[in-house]
mmCIF file of C-alpha atoms in Angstrom:
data_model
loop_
_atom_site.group_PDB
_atom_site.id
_atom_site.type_symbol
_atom_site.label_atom_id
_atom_site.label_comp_id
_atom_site.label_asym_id
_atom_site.label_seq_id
_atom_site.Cartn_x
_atom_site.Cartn_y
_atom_site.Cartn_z
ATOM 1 C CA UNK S 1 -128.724 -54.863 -170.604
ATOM 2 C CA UNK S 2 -130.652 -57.075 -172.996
ATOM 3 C CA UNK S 3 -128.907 -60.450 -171.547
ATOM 4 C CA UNK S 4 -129.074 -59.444 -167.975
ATOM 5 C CA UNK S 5 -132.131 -59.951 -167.868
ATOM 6 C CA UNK S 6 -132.437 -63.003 -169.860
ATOM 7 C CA UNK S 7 -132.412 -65.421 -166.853
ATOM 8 C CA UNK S 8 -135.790 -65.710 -165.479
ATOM 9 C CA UNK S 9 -134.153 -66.012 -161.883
ATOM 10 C CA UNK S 10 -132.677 -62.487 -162.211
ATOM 11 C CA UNK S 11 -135.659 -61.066 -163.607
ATOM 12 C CA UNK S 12 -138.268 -62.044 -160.855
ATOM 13 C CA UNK S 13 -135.622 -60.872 -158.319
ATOM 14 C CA UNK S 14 -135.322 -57.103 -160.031
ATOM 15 C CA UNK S 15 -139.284 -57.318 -160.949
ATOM 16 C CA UNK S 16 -140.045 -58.147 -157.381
ATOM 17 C CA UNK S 17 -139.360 -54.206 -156.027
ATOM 18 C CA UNK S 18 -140.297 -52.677 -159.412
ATOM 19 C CA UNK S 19 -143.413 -53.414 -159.812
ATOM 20 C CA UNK S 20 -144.873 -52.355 -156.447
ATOM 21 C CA UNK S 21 -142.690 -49.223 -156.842
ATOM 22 C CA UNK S 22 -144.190 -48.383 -160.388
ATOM 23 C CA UNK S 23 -147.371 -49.150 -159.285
ATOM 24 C CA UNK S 24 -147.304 -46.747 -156.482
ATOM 25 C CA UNK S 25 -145.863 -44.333 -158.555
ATOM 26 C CA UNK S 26 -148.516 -44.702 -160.725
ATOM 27 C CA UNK S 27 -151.084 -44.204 -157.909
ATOM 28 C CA UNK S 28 -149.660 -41.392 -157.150
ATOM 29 C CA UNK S 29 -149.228 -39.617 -160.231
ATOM 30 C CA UNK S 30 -153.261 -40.303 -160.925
ATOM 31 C CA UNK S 31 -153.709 -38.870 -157.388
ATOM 32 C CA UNK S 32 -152.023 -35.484 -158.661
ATOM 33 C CA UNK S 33 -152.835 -35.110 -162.041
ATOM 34 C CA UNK S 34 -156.801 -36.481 -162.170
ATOM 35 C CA UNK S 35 -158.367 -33.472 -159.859
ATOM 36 C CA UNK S 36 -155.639 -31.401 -161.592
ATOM 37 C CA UNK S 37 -157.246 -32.471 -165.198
ATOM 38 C CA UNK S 38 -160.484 -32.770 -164.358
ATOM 39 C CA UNK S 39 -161.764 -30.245 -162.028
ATOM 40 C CA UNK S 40 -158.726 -27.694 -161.162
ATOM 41 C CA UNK S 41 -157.554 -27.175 -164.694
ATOM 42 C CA UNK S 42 -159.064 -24.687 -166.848
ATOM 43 C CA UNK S 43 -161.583 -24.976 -169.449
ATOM 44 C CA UNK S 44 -160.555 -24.113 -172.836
ATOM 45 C CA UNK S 45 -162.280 -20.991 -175.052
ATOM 46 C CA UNK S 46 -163.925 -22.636 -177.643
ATOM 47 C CA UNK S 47 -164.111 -26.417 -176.471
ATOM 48 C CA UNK S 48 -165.093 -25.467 -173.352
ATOM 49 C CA UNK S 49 -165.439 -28.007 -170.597
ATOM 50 C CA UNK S 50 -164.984 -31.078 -172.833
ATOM 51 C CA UNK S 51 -161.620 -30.445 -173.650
ATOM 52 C CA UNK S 52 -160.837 -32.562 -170.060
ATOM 53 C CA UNK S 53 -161.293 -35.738 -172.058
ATOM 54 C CA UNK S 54 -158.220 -34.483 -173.848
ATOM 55 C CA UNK S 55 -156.527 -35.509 -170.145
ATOM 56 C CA UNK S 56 -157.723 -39.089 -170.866
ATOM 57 C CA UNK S 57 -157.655 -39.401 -174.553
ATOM 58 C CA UNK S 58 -154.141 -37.862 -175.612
ATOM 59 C CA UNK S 59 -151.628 -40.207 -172.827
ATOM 60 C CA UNK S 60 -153.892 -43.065 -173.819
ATOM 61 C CA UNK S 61 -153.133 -42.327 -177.524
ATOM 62 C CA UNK S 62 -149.287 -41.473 -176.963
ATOM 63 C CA UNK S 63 -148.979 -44.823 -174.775
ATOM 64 C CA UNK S 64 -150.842 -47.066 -177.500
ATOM 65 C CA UNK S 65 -148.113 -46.069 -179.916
ATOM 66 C CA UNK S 66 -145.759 -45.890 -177.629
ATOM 67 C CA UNK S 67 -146.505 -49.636 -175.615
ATOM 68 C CA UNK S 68 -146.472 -51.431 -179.807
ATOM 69 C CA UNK S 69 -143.360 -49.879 -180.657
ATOM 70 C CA UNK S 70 -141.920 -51.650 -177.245
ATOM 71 C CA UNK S 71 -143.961 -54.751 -178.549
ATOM 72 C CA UNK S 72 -142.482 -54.500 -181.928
ATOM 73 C CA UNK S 73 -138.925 -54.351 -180.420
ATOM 74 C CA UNK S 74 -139.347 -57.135 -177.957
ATOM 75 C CA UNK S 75 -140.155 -59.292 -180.765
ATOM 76 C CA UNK S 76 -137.352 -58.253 -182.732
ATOM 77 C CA UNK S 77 -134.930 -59.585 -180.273
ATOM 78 C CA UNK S 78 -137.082 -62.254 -179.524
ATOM 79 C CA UNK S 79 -136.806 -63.860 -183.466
ATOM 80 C CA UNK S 80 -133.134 -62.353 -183.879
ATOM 81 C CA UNK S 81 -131.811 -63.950 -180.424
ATOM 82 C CA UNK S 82 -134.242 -66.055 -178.930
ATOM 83 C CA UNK S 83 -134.225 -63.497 -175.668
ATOM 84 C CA UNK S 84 -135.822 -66.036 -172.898
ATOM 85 C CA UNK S 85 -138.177 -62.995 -171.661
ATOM 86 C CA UNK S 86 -138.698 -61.252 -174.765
ATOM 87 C CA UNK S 87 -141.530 -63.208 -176.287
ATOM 88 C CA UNK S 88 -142.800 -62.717 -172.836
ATOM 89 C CA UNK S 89 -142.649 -59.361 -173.029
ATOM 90 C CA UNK S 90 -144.352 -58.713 -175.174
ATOM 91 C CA UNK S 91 -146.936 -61.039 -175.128
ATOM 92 C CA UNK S 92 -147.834 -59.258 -171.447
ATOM 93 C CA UNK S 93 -147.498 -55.867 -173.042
ATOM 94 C CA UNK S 94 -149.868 -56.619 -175.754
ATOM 95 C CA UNK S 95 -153.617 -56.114 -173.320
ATOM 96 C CA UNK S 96 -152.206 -53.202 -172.463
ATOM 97 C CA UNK S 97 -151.941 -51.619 -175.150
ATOM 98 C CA UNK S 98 -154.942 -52.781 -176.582
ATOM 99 C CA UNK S 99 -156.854 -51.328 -173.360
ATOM 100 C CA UNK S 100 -155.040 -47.734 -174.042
ATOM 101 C CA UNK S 101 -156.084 -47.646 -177.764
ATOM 102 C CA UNK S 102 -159.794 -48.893 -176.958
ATOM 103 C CA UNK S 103 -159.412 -45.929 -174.433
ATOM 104 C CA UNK S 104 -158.381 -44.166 -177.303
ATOM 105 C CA UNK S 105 -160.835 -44.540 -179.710
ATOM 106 C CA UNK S 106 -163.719 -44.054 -176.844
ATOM 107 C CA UNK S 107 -162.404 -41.150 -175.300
ATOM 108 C CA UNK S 108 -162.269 -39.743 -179.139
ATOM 109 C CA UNK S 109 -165.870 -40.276 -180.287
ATOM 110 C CA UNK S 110 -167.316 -38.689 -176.808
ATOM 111 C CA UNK S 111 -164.821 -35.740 -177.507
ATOM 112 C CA UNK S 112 -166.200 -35.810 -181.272
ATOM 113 C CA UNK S 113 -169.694 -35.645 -180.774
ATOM 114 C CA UNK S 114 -169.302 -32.276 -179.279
ATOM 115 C CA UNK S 115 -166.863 -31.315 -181.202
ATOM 116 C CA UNK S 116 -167.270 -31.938 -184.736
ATOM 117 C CA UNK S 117 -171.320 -33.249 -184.141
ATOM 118 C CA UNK S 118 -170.410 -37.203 -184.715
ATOM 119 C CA UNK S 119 -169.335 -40.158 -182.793
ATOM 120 C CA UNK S 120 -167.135 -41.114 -185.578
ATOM 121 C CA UNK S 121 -165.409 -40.462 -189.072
ATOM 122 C CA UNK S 122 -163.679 -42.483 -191.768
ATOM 123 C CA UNK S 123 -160.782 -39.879 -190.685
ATOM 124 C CA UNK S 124 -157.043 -41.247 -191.486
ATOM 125 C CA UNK S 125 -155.936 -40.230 -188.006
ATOM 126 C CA UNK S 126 -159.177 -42.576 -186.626
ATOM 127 C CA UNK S 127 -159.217 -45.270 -188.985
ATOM 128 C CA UNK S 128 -155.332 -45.760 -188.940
ATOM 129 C CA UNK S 129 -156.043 -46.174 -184.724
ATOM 130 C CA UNK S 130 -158.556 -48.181 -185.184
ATOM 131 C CA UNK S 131 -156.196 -50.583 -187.287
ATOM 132 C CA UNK S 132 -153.781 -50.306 -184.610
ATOM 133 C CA UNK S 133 -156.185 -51.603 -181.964
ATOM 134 C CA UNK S 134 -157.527 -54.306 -183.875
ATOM 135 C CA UNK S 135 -153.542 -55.061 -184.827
ATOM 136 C CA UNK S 136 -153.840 -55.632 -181.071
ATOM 137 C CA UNK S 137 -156.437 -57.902 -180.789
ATOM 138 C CA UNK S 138 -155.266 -60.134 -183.534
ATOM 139 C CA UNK S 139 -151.785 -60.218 -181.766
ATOM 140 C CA UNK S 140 -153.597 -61.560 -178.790
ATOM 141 C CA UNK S 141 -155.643 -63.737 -180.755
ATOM 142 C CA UNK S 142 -153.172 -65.570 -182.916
ATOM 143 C CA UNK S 143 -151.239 -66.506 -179.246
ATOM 144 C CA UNK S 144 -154.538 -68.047 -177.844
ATOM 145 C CA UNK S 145 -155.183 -70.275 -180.599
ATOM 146 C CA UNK S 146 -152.338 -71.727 -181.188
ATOM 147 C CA UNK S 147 -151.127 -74.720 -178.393
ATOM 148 C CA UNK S 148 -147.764 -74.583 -179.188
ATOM 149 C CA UNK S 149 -145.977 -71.647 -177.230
ATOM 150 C CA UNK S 150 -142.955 -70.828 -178.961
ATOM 151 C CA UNK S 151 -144.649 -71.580 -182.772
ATOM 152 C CA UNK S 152 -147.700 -69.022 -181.865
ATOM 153 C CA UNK S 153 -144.221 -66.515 -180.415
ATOM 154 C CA UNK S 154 -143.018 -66.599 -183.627
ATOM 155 C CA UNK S 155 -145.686 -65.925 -185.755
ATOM 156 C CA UNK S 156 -147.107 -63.542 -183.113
ATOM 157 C CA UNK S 157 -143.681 -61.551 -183.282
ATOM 158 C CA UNK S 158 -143.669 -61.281 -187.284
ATOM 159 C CA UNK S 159 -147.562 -60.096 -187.284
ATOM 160 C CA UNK S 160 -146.185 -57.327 -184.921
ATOM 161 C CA UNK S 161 -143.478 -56.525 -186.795
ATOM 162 C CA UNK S 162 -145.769 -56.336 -189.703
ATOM 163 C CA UNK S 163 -147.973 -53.821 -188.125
ATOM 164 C CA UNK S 164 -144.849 -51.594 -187.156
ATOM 165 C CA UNK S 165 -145.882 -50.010 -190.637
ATOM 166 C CA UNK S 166 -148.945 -48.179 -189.078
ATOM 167 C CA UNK S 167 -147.528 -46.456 -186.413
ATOM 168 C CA UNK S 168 -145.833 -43.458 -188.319
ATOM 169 C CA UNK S 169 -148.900 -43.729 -190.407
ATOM 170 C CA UNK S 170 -151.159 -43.081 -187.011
ATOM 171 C CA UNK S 171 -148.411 -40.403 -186.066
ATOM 172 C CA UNK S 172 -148.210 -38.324 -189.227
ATOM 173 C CA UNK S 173 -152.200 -38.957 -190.548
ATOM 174 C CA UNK S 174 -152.862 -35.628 -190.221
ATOM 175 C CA UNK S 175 -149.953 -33.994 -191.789
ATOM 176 C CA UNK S 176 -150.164 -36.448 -194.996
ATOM 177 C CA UNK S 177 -154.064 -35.867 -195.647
ATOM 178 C CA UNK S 178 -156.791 -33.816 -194.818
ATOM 179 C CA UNK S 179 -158.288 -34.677 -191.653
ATOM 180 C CA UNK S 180 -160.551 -33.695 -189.316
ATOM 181 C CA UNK S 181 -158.095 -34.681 -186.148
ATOM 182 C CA UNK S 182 -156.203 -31.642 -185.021
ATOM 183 C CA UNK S 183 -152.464 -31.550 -185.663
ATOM 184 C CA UNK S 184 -150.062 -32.023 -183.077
ATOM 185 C CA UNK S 185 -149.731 -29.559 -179.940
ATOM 186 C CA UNK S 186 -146.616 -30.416 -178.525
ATOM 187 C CA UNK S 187 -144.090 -31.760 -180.379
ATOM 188 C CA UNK S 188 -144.051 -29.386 -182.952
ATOM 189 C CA UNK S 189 -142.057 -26.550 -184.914
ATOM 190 C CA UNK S 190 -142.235 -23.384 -182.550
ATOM 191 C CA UNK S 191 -142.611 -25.400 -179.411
ATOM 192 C CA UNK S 192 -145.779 -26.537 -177.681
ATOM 193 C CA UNK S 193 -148.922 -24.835 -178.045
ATOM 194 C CA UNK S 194 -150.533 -25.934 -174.911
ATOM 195 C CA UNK S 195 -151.155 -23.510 -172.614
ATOM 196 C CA UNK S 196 -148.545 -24.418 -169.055
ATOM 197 C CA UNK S 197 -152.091 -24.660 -167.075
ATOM 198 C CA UNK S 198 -152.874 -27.629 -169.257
ATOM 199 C CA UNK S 199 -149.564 -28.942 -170.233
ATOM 200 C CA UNK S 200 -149.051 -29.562 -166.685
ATOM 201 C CA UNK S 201 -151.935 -31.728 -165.806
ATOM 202 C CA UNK S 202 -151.402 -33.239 -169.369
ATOM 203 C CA UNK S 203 -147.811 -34.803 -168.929
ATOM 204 C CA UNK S 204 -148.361 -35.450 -165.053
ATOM 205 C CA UNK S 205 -151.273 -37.580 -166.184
ATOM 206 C CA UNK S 206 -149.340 -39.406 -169.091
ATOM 207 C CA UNK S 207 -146.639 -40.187 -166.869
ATOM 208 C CA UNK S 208 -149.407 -41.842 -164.576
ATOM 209 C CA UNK S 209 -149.989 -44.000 -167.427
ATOM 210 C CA UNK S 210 -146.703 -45.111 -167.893
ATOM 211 C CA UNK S 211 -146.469 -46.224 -164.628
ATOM 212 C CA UNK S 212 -149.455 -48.133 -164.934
ATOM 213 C CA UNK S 213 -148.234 -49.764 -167.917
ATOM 214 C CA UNK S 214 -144.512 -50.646 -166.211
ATOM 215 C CA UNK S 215 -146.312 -51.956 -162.872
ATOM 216 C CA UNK S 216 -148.773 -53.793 -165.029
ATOM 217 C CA UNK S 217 -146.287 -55.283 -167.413
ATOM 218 C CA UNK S 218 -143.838 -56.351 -164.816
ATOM 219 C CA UNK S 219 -146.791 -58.098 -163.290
ATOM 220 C CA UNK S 220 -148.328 -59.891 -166.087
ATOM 221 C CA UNK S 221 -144.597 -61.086 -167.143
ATOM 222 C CA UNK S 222 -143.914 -62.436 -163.667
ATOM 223 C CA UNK S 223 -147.378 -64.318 -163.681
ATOM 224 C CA UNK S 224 -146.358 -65.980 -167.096
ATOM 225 C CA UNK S 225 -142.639 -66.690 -165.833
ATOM 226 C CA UNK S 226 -144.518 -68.716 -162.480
ATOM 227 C CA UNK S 227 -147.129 -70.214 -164.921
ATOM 228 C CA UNK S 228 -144.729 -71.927 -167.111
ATOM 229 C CA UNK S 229 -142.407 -73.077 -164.448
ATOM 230 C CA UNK S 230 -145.669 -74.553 -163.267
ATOM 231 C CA UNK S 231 -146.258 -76.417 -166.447
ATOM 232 C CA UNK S 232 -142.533 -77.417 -166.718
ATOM 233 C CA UNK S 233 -142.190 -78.873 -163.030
ATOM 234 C CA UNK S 234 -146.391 -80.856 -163.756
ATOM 235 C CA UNK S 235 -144.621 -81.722 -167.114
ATOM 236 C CA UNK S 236 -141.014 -83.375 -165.302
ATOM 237 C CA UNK S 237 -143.516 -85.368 -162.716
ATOM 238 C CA UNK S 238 -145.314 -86.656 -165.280
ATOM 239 C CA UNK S 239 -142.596 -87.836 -167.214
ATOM 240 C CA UNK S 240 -141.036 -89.171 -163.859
ATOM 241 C CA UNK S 241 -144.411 -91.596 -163.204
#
């Protein structure tokens, strides 16, 4: 699977139907599951209406883990085996993710101010996400300042591999130390303890965001594949003259 889509040429064929379909999934899963998470679902009994930020906050969370582990293994393969798209990859995965866990963190400190009467917290489960987003933003910024492409891939992909450590930290914060984050309430011993009239809108509205993510990653990847055959072909004619 890895190496079939190592050639560029087979790539932008495959991406050429995926993305549009991924990104009408994703329409359509926000269609369904925002008025189902925001106005149709219940309100819960002690956080009352503001739990619907949970509809916002949680997928964004999930996918901001989820989009750097898929980071951290695209630059595996890209150092190991010099994978034409990986670097790519995840180079065009990397705003992504840093949107989701800027959503995140914002989405947290408006649920937090009603909740536990502050914006924000030295927390572990907060300050370990906070890491992770600016993990993020020096991944992006160590690509834009260096020229050279495939020397700012490589030390791009070891930073990300180096910040692979914080992701089980993120994930099990608030089992290692006292925190004022909530545990988890799905994927946990007993089964889930979200009610079905919010688990519902809950997973319909992370799988919107996974869609978003594939449409938008397919996209960005395909821009940067066109880009540098750009710079190759103005590089050939200017060799040529």
């Amino acid at each position: 699977m890895i190496q079939a889509f190592a050639n560029p040429a087979r790539f932008l064929s495959f991406s050429a139907w995926a993305w549009p379909f991924a990104g009408v999934a994703a329409l359509i899963l926000f269609a369904i599951g925002a008025p189902w998470a925001l106005v149709f679902s219940p309100g819960d009994y002690q956080q009352g209406e503001s739990v619907r930020i949970m509809y916002v906050h949680v997928p964004a969370a999930w996918w901001a883990l989820g989009i750097y582990a898929f980071m951290g293994g695209a630059s595996f393969v890209s150092l190991i085996w010099r994978h034409a798209l990986a670097d790519v990859a995840a180079r065009a995965a990397a705003p992504i993710g840093a949107f989701y866990a800027g959503l995140c963190l914002v989405t947290g400190s408006l649920w937090g101010a009603p909740t536990w009467g502050t914006w924000w917290v030295w927390d572990a489960r907060l300050t370990s996400m906070l890491i992770l987003f600016l993990t993020y933003l020096g991944y992006l910024a160590l690509h834009a300042a260096i020229d050279d492409e495939e020397r700012a891939g490589r030390l791009a992909a070891v930073l990300c591999l180096a910040g692979l450590i914080n992701l089980p930290i993120v994930h099990y914060s608030v089992e290692w130390w006292s925190t004022l984050h909530q545990g988890a309430s799905l994927l946990r011993d007993g089964g889930a303890a979200i009610h079905p009239s919010m688990l519902g809108p809950l997973l319909t509205m992370a799988g919107a965001y996974a869609a978003a993510f594939a449409a938008l990653l397919l996209a960005n990847m395909r821009a940067d594949v066109f880009r540098r055959r750009v710079e190759a072909a103005r590089l050939r004619r200017a060799r040529a003259s």
